[in-house]
Amino acid sequence: MIEARRLHILRAVADHRTVTAAAAALYLTPSAVSQQLAALEQETGHRLVERGAKGVRLTPAGEILLNHTNAVLAQLERAEAELAAYSSGAAGTVTVASFATGIALVVAPAVAALARSAPGIRIRVQDAEGDASLPMVLDRQVDVAVAVEYRGAPPADDPRLAHVPLYAEPFDAVVPVTHRLADTAEVPLAELAKDAWIGPYPGNPCHDVVILACENAGFQPRMEHSSDDFRAVVALASADAGVALVPRSALRGMDLAGVEVRPVDGTAPTRRVFAAVRRGAEEHPLIRPVLDALGAAARL
């Protein structure tokens, strides 16, 4: 194994052309430089330097090793620079878990913004529903969760987590184009009590929002079809398989040819989205810029 410090000495000798000058530059004695060069030759199995009347020059084998030395030492310099930046909080990796719409709406724009404003911070993104992402933060599997308020979720004053509100959005009613309420300006939820429903699986925070909204309207929805993918939910509605409540942002860019999307009459069910980190970590020099970037993306 070649020792990096001996590569430093080889390059110093190549630069200064004499052992004495190289030793002075490295704050070593000439005998120490000579000993390290001899050890390097033993490690490589090649004669690396030749001494002459005008000083020291590298052999062809020494020139080959010098070329690699420059690459190796440059990489070590980069490593030291990154470690120094990391120790000051200017560089490092932050892992963010978010549900799919949150990734599209705030996480991806935040990643793009951080690439410009804080290029030393590397973001790793994992797709996870809100009920899964908060335990992932607590278990130290990820650093930041973009999650949705749901029944049973840790409250905002939970001593384990720090919450940063991001945005709130209404759920809209999605009904087939042939539905009796397709032409109404707003859909009263109570009028959908006898319909078949399509919605997320239990445990998904959006499932809780839908169930609670229907309960507040005086009925329990009859869930005939379940999917956590809102594109599948809308496709089923377009096939006249039932009705649904879908977060407004999840409908962006979706094929809505077979459905009508209408606001909910009265107080619309709302998805409240927040970022969460382990309490005490919100001011970490790596995490604070991520939270700020998520907040800025949400405001946009």
Tab-separated table of C-alpha atoms in Angstrom:
chain	number	residue	atom	x	y	z
A	1	MET	CA	0.000	0.000	0.000
A	2	ILE	CA	1.448	3.365	-1.038
A	3	GLU	CA	1.349	5.987	1.688
A	4	ALA	CA	-0.034	9.368	0.654
A	5	ARG	CA	2.571	11.310	2.621
A	6	ARG	CA	5.315	9.684	0.531
A	7	LEU	CA	3.530	10.858	-2.602
A	8	HIS	CA	3.698	14.386	-1.194
A	9	ILE	CA	7.447	13.956	-0.836
A	10	LEU	CA	7.828	12.578	-4.362
A	11	ARG	CA	6.010	15.585	-5.790
A	12	ALA	CA	8.041	17.999	-3.683
A	13	VAL	CA	11.267	16.448	-4.981
A	14	ALA	CA	9.974	16.668	-8.551
A	15	ASP	CA	9.017	20.308	-8.031
A	16	HIS	CA	12.185	21.451	-6.242
A	17	ARG	CA	14.700	19.222	-8.061
A	18	THR	CA	16.850	18.637	-4.977
A	19	VAL	CA	16.344	16.667	-1.813
A	20	THR	CA	17.565	19.608	0.272
A	21	ALA	CA	15.055	22.071	-1.226
A	22	ALA	CA	12.232	19.554	-0.964
A	23	ALA	CA	13.090	18.891	2.659
A	24	ALA	CA	13.059	22.616	3.449
A	25	ALA	CA	9.653	23.031	1.805
A	26	LEU	CA	8.263	20.109	3.768
A	27	TYR	CA	9.924	21.080	7.068
A	28	LEU	CA	11.825	17.808	7.091
A	29	THR	CA	15.497	16.917	7.181
A	30	PRO	CA	17.187	15.818	3.957
A	31	SER	CA	17.865	12.428	5.494
A	32	ALA	CA	14.135	12.017	6.300
A	33	VAL	CA	13.224	12.824	2.675
A	34	SER	CA	15.785	10.346	1.396
A	35	GLN	CA	14.448	7.663	3.750
A	36	GLN	CA	10.849	8.247	2.594
A	37	LEU	CA	11.875	8.117	-1.066
A	38	ALA	CA	13.687	4.836	-0.440
A	39	ALA	CA	10.596	3.439	1.301
A	40	LEU	CA	8.406	4.543	-1.618
A	41	GLU	CA	10.709	2.786	-4.063
A	42	GLN	CA	10.466	-0.341	-1.957
A	43	GLU	CA	6.637	-0.090	-1.898
A	44	THR	CA	6.385	0.295	-5.663
A	45	GLY	CA	9.221	-2.018	-6.608
A	46	HIS	CA	10.666	0.616	-8.946
A	47	ARG	CA	13.531	3.082	-8.886
A	48	LEU	CA	11.818	6.454	-8.902
A	49	VAL	CA	14.620	9.077	-8.730
A	50	GLU	CA	18.125	9.504	-10.042
A	51	ARG	CA	20.719	11.789	-8.493
A	52	GLY	CA	23.032	13.756	-10.755
A	53	ALA	CA	25.342	16.755	-10.742
A	54	LYS	CA	22.417	19.112	-11.217
A	55	GLY	CA	20.173	17.561	-8.583
A	56	VAL	CA	17.473	14.902	-8.672
A	57	ARG	CA	15.288	13.885	-11.577
A	58	LEU	CA	12.503	11.349	-11.850
A	59	THR	CA	12.965	8.081	-13.707
A	60	PRO	CA	10.304	7.031	-16.252
A	61	ALA	CA	8.656	4.981	-13.486
A	62	GLY	CA	8.797	8.052	-11.259
A	63	GLU	CA	7.080	10.125	-13.949
A	64	ILE	CA	4.281	7.555	-14.214
A	65	LEU	CA	3.794	7.590	-10.468
A	66	LEU	CA	3.896	11.399	-10.420
A	67	ASN	CA	0.989	11.562	-12.865
A	68	HIS	CA	-1.067	9.381	-10.535
A	69	THR	CA	0.214	11.309	-7.552
A	70	ASN	CA	-1.266	14.529	-8.882
A	71	ALA	CA	-4.675	12.889	-9.333
A	72	VAL	CA	-4.572	11.234	-5.920
A	73	LEU	CA	-3.497	14.367	-4.063
A	74	ALA	CA	-6.102	16.467	-5.882
A	75	GLN	CA	-8.791	14.040	-4.786
A	76	LEU	CA	-7.507	14.163	-1.224
A	77	GLU	CA	-7.651	17.958	-1.346
A	78	ARG	CA	-11.260	17.754	-2.487
A	79	ALA	CA	-12.017	15.328	0.311
A	80	GLU	CA	-10.475	17.638	2.883
A	81	ALA	CA	-12.395	20.594	1.454
A	82	GLU	CA	-15.686	18.728	1.619
A	83	LEU	CA	-15.002	17.566	5.153
A	84	ALA	CA	-14.159	21.122	6.166
A	85	ALA	CA	-17.368	22.348	4.550
A	86	TYR	CA	-19.292	19.572	6.254
A	87	SER	CA	-17.911	20.475	9.658
A	88	SER	CA	-19.059	24.058	9.130
A	89	GLY	CA	-22.486	22.913	7.965
A	90	ALA	CA	-21.975	24.038	4.384
A	91	ALA	CA	-22.052	20.574	2.843
A	92	GLY	CA	-23.642	17.227	3.478
A	93	THR	CA	-26.608	15.024	2.640
A	94	VAL	CA	-30.174	15.546	3.843
A	95	THR	CA	-32.764	12.833	3.247
A	96	VAL	CA	-36.364	13.951	2.701
A	97	ALA	CA	-39.382	11.623	2.732
A	98	SER	CA	-42.575	12.917	1.138
A	99	PHE	CA	-45.802	11.733	-0.457
A	100	ALA	CA	-45.820	11.923	-4.257
A	101	THR	CA	-47.787	15.165	-4.692
A	102	GLY	CA	-45.639	16.852	-2.072
A	103	ILE	CA	-42.540	15.823	-4.011
A	104	ALA	CA	-43.919	17.436	-7.154
A	105	LEU	CA	-45.286	20.540	-5.438
A	106	VAL	CA	-42.578	21.533	-2.949
A	107	VAL	CA	-39.722	19.020	-2.686
A	108	ALA	CA	-38.598	19.073	-6.319
A	109	PRO	CA	-38.681	22.909	-6.512
A	110	ALA	CA	-36.745	23.045	-3.226
A	111	VAL	CA	-34.114	20.661	-4.622
A	112	ALA	CA	-33.714	22.906	-7.660
A	113	ALA	CA	-33.451	26.040	-5.519
A	114	LEU	CA	-30.872	24.488	-3.186
A	115	ALA	CA	-28.755	23.419	-6.155
A	116	ARG	CA	-28.342	27.132	-6.866
A	117	SER	CA	-28.220	28.606	-3.362
A	118	ALA	CA	-26.493	25.818	-1.402
A	119	PRO	CA	-24.726	23.483	-3.848
A	120	GLY	CA	-22.896	21.737	-1.018
A	121	ILE	CA	-26.163	20.308	0.309
A	122	ARG	CA	-27.170	17.085	-1.410
A	123	ILE	CA	-30.818	16.068	-1.149
A	124	ARG	CA	-31.945	12.455	-1.257
A	125	VAL	CA	-35.706	12.021	-1.753
A	126	GLN	CA	-37.829	9.031	-0.769
A	127	ASP	CA	-41.493	8.561	-1.686
A	128	ALA	CA	-43.459	7.817	1.489
A	129	GLU	CA	-46.973	8.565	2.660
A	130	GLY	CA	-47.346	10.926	5.593
A	131	ASP	CA	-48.210	8.203	8.051
A	132	ALA	CA	-44.950	6.442	7.153
A	133	SER	CA	-42.655	9.462	6.853
A	134	LEU	CA	-43.055	10.715	10.423
A	135	PRO	CA	-41.938	7.412	11.981
A	136	MET	CA	-39.051	7.406	9.516
A	137	VAL	CA	-37.906	10.750	10.955
A	138	LEU	CA	-38.254	9.522	14.518
A	139	ASP	CA	-36.360	6.332	13.676
A	140	ARG	CA	-33.569	8.389	12.060
A	141	GLN	CA	-34.133	6.756	8.704
A	142	VAL	CA	-34.630	10.197	7.129
A	143	ASP	CA	-33.944	13.766	8.232
A	144	VAL	CA	-37.081	15.575	7.038
A	145	ALA	CA	-40.656	14.440	6.440
A	146	VAL	CA	-43.176	16.275	4.292
A	147	ALA	CA	-46.393	14.972	5.763
A	148	VAL	CA	-50.119	15.577	6.096
A	149	GLU	CA	-52.117	16.103	9.265
A	150	TYR	CA	-54.207	13.048	10.063
A	151	ARG	CA	-56.006	11.509	12.984
A	152	GLY	CA	-53.475	9.928	15.280
A	153	ALA	CA	-50.547	11.929	13.903
A	154	PRO	CA	-48.093	13.442	16.401
A	155	PRO	CA	-49.457	16.919	17.256
A	156	ALA	CA	-47.634	20.142	16.480
A	157	ASP	CA	-46.437	20.403	20.084
A	158	ASP	CA	-45.066	16.860	20.158
A	159	PRO	CA	-41.773	17.079	22.084
A	160	ARG	CA	-40.100	14.708	19.637
A	161	LEU	CA	-40.790	16.659	16.457
A	162	ALA	CA	-40.618	20.220	15.198
A	163	HIS	CA	-43.356	21.135	12.694
A	164	VAL	CA	-43.027	23.709	9.919
A	165	PRO	CA	-46.388	24.465	8.195
A	166	LEU	CA	-46.088	24.442	4.403
A	167	TYR	CA	-49.491	24.760	2.755
A	168	ALA	CA	-53.159	23.816	2.943
A	169	GLU	CA	-55.320	22.801	0.007
A	170	PRO	CA	-58.959	21.801	-0.427
A	171	PHE	CA	-60.268	18.478	-1.675
A	172	ASP	CA	-62.532	18.686	-4.714
A	173	ALA	CA	-65.339	16.316	-5.596
A	174	VAL	CA	-64.613	14.121	-8.615
A	175	VAL	CA	-67.680	12.554	-10.234
A	176	PRO	CA	-68.248	10.788	-13.577
A	177	VAL	CA	-69.441	13.023	-16.409
A	178	THR	CA	-72.713	11.053	-16.361
A	179	HIS	CA	-73.312	11.656	-12.652
A	180	ARG	CA	-76.491	13.429	-11.600
A	181	LEU	CA	-74.454	16.198	-9.918
A	182	ALA	CA	-71.970	16.653	-12.742
A	183	ASP	CA	-73.524	19.957	-13.796
A	184	THR	CA	-73.812	21.532	-10.349
A	185	ALA	CA	-71.554	24.447	-9.418
A	186	GLU	CA	-70.727	22.899	-6.043
A	187	VAL	CA	-71.294	19.381	-4.758
A	188	PRO	CA	-73.012	18.890	-1.364
A	189	LEU	CA	-71.303	15.882	0.193
A	190	ALA	CA	-74.549	14.686	1.792
A	191	GLU	CA	-75.902	14.130	-1.724
A	192	LEU	CA	-73.219	11.481	-2.279
A	193	ALA	CA	-74.181	9.358	0.706
A	194	LYS	CA	-75.646	6.532	-1.405
A	195	ASP	CA	-72.919	6.501	-4.069
A	196	ALA	CA	-70.071	4.040	-4.367
A	197	TRP	CA	-66.788	5.676	-3.348
A	198	ILE	CA	-63.201	5.438	-4.502
A	199	GLY	CA	-60.415	6.461	-2.149
A	200	PRO	CA	-57.070	5.785	-0.515
A	201	TYR	CA	-56.459	2.830	1.750
A	202	PRO	CA	-56.955	3.138	5.516
A	203	GLY	CA	-53.765	4.470	7.044
A	204	ASN	CA	-53.230	6.955	4.240
A	205	PRO	CA	-53.772	10.444	5.736
A	206	CYS	CA	-56.061	11.356	2.823
A	207	HIS	CA	-58.296	8.427	3.738
A	208	ASP	CA	-58.835	10.035	7.139
A	209	VAL	CA	-59.674	13.398	5.539
A	210	VAL	CA	-62.298	11.787	3.281
A	211	ILE	CA	-63.869	9.731	6.064
A	212	LEU	CA	-64.017	12.695	8.446
A	213	ALA	CA	-65.563	14.957	5.773
A	214	CYS	CA	-68.256	12.381	5.049
A	215	GLU	CA	-68.902	11.831	8.751
A	216	ASN	CA	-69.354	15.576	9.179
A	217	ALA	CA	-71.879	15.437	6.319
A	218	GLY	CA	-73.803	12.742	8.185
A	219	PHE	CA	-72.811	9.449	6.554
A	220	GLN	CA	-70.157	6.758	6.251
A	221	PRO	CA	-68.891	6.454	2.655
A	222	ARG	CA	-69.229	3.056	1.020
A	223	MET	CA	-65.678	2.463	-0.219
A	224	GLU	CA	-65.947	0.123	-3.179
A	225	HIS	CA	-62.479	0.751	-4.647
A	226	SER	CA	-59.179	1.624	-3.000
A	227	SER	CA	-55.954	3.091	-4.359
A	228	ASP	CA	-53.307	5.425	-2.982
A	229	ASP	CA	-52.627	6.636	-6.533
A	230	PHE	CA	-54.986	9.505	-7.354
A	231	ARG	CA	-54.519	8.881	-11.069
A	232	ALA	CA	-56.085	5.455	-10.507
A	233	VAL	CA	-58.844	7.039	-8.424
A	234	VAL	CA	-59.706	9.478	-11.229
A	235	ALA	CA	-59.513	6.715	-13.858
A	236	LEU	CA	-62.005	4.639	-11.897
A	237	ALA	CA	-64.301	7.634	-11.523
A	238	SER	CA	-64.122	8.204	-15.281
A	239	ALA	CA	-65.193	4.572	-15.702
A	240	ASP	CA	-68.322	5.386	-13.680
A	241	ALA	CA	-67.103	3.190	-10.816
A	242	GLY	CA	-67.862	5.756	-8.127
A	243	VAL	CA	-67.169	9.219	-6.741
A	244	ALA	CA	-64.152	10.572	-4.893
A	245	LEU	CA	-62.601	13.463	-3.041
A	246	VAL	CA	-59.154	14.360	-4.368
A	247	PRO	CA	-56.680	17.045	-3.222
A	248	ARG	CA	-56.690	19.882	-5.727
A	249	SER	CA	-52.952	19.794	-6.433
A	250	ALA	CA	-53.109	16.056	-7.198
A	251	LEU	CA	-55.422	16.842	-10.134
A	252	ARG	CA	-52.898	19.058	-11.904
A	253	GLY	CA	-51.832	17.708	-15.258
A	254	MET	CA	-54.165	14.724	-14.965
A	255	ASP	CA	-56.451	13.405	-17.707
A	256	LEU	CA	-59.904	14.549	-16.561
A	257	ALA	CA	-61.784	13.767	-19.780
A	258	GLY	CA	-64.217	11.325	-18.156
A	259	VAL	CA	-64.947	13.228	-14.967
A	260	GLU	CA	-66.199	16.527	-13.654
A	261	VAL	CA	-64.299	18.259	-10.860
A	262	ARG	CA	-66.375	20.454	-8.587
A	263	PRO	CA	-65.726	22.329	-5.331
A	264	VAL	CA	-67.407	20.936	-2.246
A	265	ASP	CA	-70.401	22.925	-1.042
A	266	GLY	CA	-69.777	24.575	2.323
A	267	THR	CA	-66.569	23.986	4.231
A	268	ALA	CA	-64.318	21.926	2.002
A	269	PRO	CA	-62.217	19.134	3.495
A	270	THR	CA	-58.621	20.328	3.624
A	271	ARG	CA	-55.225	18.711	3.465
A	272	ARG	CA	-52.730	20.525	5.688
A	273	VAL	CA	-49.152	19.800	4.743
A	274	PHE	CA	-46.139	20.386	6.950
A	275	ALA	CA	-42.484	19.517	7.224
A	276	ALA	CA	-41.237	17.753	10.324
A	277	VAL	CA	-37.787	17.128	11.748
A	278	ARG	CA	-36.545	15.771	15.012
A	279	ARG	CA	-36.913	18.504	17.567
A	280	GLY	CA	-33.685	20.359	18.034
A	281	ALA	CA	-32.587	19.622	14.464
A	282	GLU	CA	-34.562	22.462	12.880
A	283	GLU	CA	-31.617	24.865	13.191
A	284	HIS	CA	-28.994	22.387	12.033
A	285	PRO	CA	-26.923	24.176	9.361
A	286	LEU	CA	-27.767	21.470	6.841
A	287	ILE	CA	-31.452	21.127	7.663
A	288	ARG	CA	-32.372	24.809	8.099
A	289	PRO	CA	-31.736	25.645	4.416
A	290	VAL	CA	-33.854	22.657	3.382
A	291	LEU	CA	-36.777	23.776	5.550
A	292	ASP	CA	-36.448	27.323	4.213
A	293	ALA	CA	-36.413	26.066	0.625
A	294	LEU	CA	-39.499	23.917	1.244
A	295	GLY	CA	-41.287	26.908	2.751
A	296	ALA	CA	-40.350	29.134	-0.180
A	297	ALA	CA	-41.583	26.525	-2.656
A	298	ALA	CA	-44.867	26.222	-0.758
A	299	ARG	CA	-45.411	29.991	-0.871
A	300	LEU	CA	-44.965	29.937	-4.628
